[in-house]
Short mmCIF file of N, CA and C in Angstrom, two decimals:
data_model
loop_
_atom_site.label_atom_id
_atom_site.label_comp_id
_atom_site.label_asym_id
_atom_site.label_seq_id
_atom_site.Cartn_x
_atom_site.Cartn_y
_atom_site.Cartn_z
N UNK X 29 -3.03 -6.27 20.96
CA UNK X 29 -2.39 -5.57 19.86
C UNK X 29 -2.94 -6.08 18.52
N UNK X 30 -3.59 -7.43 18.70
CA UNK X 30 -4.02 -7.84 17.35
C UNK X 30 -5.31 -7.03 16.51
N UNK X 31 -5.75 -7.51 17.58
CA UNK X 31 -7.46 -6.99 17.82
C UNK X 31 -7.20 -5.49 17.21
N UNK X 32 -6.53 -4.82 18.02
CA UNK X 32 -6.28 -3.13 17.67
C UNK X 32 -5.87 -3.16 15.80
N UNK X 33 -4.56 -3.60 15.80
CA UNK X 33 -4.56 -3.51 14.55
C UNK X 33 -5.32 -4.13 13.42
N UNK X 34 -5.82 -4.99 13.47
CA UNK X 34 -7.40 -5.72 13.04
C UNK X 34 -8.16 -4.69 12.58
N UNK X 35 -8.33 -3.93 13.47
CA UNK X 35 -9.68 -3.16 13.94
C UNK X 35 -9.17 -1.75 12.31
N UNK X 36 -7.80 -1.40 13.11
CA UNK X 36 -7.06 -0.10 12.02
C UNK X 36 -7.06 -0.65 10.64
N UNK X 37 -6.36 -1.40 10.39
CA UNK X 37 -6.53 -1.90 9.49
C UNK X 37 -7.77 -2.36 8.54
N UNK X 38 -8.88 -2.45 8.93
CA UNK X 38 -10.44 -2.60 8.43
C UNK X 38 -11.04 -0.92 8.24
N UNK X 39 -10.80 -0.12 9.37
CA UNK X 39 -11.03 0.86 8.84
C UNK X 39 -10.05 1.80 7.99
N UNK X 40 -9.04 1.56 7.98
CA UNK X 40 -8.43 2.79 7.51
C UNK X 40 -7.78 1.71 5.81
N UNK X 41 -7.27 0.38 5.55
CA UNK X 41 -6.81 -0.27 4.40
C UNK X 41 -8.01 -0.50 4.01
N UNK X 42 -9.38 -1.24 4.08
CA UNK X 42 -10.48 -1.02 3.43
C UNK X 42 -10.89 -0.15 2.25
N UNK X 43 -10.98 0.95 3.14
CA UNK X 43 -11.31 2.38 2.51
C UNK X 43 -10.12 3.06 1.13
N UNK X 44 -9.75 2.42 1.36
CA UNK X 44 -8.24 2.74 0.36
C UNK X 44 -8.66 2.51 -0.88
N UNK X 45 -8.95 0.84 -1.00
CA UNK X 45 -9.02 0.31 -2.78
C UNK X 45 -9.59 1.06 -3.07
N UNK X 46 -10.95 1.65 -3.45
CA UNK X 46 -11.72 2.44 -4.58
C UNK X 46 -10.78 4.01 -4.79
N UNK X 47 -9.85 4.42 -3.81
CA UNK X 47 -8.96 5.52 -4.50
C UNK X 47 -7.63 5.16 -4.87
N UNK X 48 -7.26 3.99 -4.54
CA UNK X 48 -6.04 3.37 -5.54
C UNK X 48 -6.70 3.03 -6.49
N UNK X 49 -7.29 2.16 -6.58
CA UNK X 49 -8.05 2.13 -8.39
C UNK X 49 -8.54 3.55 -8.96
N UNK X 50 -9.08 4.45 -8.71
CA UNK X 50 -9.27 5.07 -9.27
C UNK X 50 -8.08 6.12 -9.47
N UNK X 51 -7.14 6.30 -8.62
CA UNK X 51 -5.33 6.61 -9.23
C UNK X 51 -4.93 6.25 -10.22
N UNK X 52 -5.18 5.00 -9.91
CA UNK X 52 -4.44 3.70 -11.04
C UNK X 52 -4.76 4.02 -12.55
N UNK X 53 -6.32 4.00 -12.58
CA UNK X 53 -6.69 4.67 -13.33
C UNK X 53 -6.32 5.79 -14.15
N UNK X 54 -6.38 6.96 -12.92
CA UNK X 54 -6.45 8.25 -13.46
C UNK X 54 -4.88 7.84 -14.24
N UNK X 55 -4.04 7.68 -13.76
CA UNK X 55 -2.62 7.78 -13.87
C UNK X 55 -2.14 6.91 -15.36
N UNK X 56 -2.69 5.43 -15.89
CA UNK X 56 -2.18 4.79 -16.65
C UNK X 56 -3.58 4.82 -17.58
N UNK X 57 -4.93 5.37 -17.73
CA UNK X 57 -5.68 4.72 -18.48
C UNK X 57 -6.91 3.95 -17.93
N UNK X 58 -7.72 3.65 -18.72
CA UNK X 58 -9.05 3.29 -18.42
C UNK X 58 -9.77 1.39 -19.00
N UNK X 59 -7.94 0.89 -19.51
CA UNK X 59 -8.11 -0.30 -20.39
C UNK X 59 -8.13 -1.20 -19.08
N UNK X 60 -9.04 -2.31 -19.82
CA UNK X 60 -8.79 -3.79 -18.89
C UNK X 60 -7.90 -4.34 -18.32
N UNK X 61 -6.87 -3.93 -18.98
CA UNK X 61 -5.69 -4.55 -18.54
C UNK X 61 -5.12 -4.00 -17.29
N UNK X 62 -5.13 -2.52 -17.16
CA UNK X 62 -4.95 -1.71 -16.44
C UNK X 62 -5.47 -1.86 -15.19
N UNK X 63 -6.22 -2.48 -14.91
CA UNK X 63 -7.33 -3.02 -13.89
C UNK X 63 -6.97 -4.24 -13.21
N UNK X 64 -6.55 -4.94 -14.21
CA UNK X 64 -6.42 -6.61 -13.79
C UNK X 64 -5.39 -6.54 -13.61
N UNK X 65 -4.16 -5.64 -14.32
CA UNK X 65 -2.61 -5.80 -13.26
C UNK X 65 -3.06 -5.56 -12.08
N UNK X 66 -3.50 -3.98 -11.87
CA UNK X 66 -3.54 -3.75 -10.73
C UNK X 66 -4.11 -4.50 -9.49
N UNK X 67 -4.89 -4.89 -10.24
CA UNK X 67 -5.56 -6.48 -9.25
C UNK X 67 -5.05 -7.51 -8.85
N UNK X 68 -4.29 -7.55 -9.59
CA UNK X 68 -2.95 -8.86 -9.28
C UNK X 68 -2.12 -8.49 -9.14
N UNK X 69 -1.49 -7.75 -8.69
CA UNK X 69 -0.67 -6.86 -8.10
C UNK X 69 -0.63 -6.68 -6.58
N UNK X 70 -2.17 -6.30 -6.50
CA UNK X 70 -2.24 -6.14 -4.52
C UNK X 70 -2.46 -7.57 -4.65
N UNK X 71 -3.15 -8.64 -4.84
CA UNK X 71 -3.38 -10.03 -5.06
C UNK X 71 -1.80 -10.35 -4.77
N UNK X 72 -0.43 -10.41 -5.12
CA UNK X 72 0.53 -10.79 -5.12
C UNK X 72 1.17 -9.54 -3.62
N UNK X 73 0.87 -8.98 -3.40
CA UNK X 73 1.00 -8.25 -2.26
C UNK X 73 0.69 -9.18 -0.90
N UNK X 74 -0.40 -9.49 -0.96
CA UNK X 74 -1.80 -10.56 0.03
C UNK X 74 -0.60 -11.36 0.20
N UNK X 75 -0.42 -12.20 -0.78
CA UNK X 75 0.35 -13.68 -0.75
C UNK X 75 1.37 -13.41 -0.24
N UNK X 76 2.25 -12.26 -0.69
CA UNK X 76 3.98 -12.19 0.00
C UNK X 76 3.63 -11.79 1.16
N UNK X 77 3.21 -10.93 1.48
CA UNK X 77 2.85 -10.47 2.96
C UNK X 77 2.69 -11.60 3.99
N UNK X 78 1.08 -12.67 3.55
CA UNK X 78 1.25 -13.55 4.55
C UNK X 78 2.37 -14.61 4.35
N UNK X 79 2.99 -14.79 3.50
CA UNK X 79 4.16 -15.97 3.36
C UNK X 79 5.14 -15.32 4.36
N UNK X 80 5.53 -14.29 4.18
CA UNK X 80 6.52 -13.29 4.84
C UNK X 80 6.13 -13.69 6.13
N UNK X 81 5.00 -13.26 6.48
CA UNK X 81 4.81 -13.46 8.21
C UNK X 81 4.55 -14.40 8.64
N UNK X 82 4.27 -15.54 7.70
CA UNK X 82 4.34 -17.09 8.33
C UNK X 82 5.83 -17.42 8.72
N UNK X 83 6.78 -16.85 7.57
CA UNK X 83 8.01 -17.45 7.66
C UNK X 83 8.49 -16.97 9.27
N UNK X 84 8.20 -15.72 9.17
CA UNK X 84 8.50 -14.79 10.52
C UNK X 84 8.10 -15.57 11.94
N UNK X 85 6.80 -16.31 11.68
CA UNK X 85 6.44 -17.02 13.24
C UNK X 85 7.46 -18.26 13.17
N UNK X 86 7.53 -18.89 11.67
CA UNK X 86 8.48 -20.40 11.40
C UNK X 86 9.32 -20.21 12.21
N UNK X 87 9.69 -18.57 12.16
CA UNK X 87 11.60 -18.44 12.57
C UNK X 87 11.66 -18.27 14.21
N UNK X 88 10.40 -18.16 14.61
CA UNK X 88 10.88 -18.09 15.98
C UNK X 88 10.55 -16.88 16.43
N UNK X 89 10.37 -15.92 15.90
CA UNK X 89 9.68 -14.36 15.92
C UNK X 89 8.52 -14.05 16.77
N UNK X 90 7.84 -15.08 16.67
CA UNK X 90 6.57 -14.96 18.00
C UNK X 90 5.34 -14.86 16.89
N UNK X 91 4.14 -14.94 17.18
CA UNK X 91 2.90 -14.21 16.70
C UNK X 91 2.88 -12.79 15.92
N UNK X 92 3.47 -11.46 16.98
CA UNK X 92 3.47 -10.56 16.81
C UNK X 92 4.26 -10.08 15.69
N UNK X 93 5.09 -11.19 14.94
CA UNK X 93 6.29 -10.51 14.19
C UNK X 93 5.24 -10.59 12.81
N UNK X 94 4.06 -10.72 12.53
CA UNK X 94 3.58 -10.19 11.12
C UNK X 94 3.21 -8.99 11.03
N UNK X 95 2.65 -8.46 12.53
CA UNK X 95 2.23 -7.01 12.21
C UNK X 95 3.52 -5.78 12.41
N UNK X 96 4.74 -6.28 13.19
CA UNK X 96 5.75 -5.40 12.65
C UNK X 96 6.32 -5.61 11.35
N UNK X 97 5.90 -6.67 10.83
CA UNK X 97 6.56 -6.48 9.10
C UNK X 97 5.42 -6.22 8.73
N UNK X 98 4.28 -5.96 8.93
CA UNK X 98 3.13 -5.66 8.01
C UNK X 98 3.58 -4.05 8.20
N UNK X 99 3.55 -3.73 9.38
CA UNK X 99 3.83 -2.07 9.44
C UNK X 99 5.26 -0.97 9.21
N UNK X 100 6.34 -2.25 8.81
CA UNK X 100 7.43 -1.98 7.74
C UNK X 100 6.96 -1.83 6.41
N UNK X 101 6.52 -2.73 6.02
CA UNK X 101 6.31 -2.66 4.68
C UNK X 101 4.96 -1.80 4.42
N UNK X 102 3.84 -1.12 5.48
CA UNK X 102 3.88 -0.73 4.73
C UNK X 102 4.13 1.12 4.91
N UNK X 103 5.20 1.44 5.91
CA UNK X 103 6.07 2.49 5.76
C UNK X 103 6.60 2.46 4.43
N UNK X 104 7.55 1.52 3.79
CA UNK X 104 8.11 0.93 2.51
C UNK X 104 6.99 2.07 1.46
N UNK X 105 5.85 1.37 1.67
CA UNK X 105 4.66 2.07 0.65
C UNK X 105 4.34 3.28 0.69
N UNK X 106 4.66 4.17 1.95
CA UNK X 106 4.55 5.28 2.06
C UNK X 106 6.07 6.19 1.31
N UNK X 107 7.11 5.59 1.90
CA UNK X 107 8.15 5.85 1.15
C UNK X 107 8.05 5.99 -0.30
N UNK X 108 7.56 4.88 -0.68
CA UNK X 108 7.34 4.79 -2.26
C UNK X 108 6.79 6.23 -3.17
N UNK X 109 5.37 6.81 -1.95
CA UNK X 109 5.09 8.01 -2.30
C UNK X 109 5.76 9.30 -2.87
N UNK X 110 7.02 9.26 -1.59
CA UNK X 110 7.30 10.54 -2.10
C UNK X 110 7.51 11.20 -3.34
N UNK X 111 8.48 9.89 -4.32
CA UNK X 111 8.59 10.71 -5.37
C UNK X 111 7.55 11.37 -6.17
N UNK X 112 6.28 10.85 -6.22
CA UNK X 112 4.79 11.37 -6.76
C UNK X 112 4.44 12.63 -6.04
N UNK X 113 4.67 12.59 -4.70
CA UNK X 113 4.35 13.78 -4.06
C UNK X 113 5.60 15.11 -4.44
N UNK X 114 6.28 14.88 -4.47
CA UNK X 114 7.30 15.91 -5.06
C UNK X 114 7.14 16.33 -6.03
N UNK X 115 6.59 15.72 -6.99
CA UNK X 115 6.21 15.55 -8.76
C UNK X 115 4.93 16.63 -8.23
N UNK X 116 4.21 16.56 -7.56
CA UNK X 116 2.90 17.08 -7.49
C UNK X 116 3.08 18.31 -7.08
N UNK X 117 4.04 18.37 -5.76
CA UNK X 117 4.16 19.70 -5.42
C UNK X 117 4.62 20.75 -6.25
N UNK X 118 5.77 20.05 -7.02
CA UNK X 118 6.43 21.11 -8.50
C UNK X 118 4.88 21.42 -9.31
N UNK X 119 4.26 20.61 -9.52
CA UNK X 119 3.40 21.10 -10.72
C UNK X 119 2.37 22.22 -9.98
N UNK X 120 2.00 22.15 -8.83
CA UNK X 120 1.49 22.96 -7.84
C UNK X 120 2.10 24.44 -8.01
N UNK X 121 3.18 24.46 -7.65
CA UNK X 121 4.04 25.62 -7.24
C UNK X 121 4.39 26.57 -8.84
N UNK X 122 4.16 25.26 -9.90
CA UNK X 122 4.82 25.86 -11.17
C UNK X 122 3.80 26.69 -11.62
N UNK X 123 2.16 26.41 -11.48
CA UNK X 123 1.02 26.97 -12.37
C UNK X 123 0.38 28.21 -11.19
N UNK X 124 0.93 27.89 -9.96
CA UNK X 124 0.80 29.38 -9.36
C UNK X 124 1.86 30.54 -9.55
N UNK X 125 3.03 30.02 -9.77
CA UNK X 125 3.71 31.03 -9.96
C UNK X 125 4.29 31.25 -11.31
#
């Protein structure tokens, strides 16, 4: 199960950063700053994540308990979406009709 998600995770979270940055972008601006939150941002993501799933083996959870909180959280992130996607669909629906 590791290996597998290893594997998903390299191809499919990899491929991600250059269109979250360039979201990030599109969405707040093109300043330095804008960049380097966002950089330290997933940077502070990295760190809680593995602290999170260290604590998770500390507690007795087994090995396996980082990649079910890795794949909670990041449902969590998908959740997060919707409201943008709703936002999108209105503006969709508003300039066709």
């Amino acid at each position: 199960m590791t290996i597998a998600a290893i594997v998903i995770i390299g191809l499919v979270g990899l491929p991600m950063n250059p269109p979250m940055v360039a979201r990030v972008m599109r969405t707040a601006g093109d300043g330095l700053m804008v960049n380097t939150v966002h950089t330290a941002v997933v940077t502070f993501g990295v760190v809680v994540g593995s602290s999170v799933g260290g604590l998770a083996i500390s507690a007795g959870y087994g090995l396996l308990s980082p990649l079910w909180l890795g794949f909670l959280l990041a449902l969590l992130g998908l959740v997060s979406l919707l409201p943008y996607l709703k936002r999108s669909e209105k503006k969709i629906s508003s300039s066709v009709g």
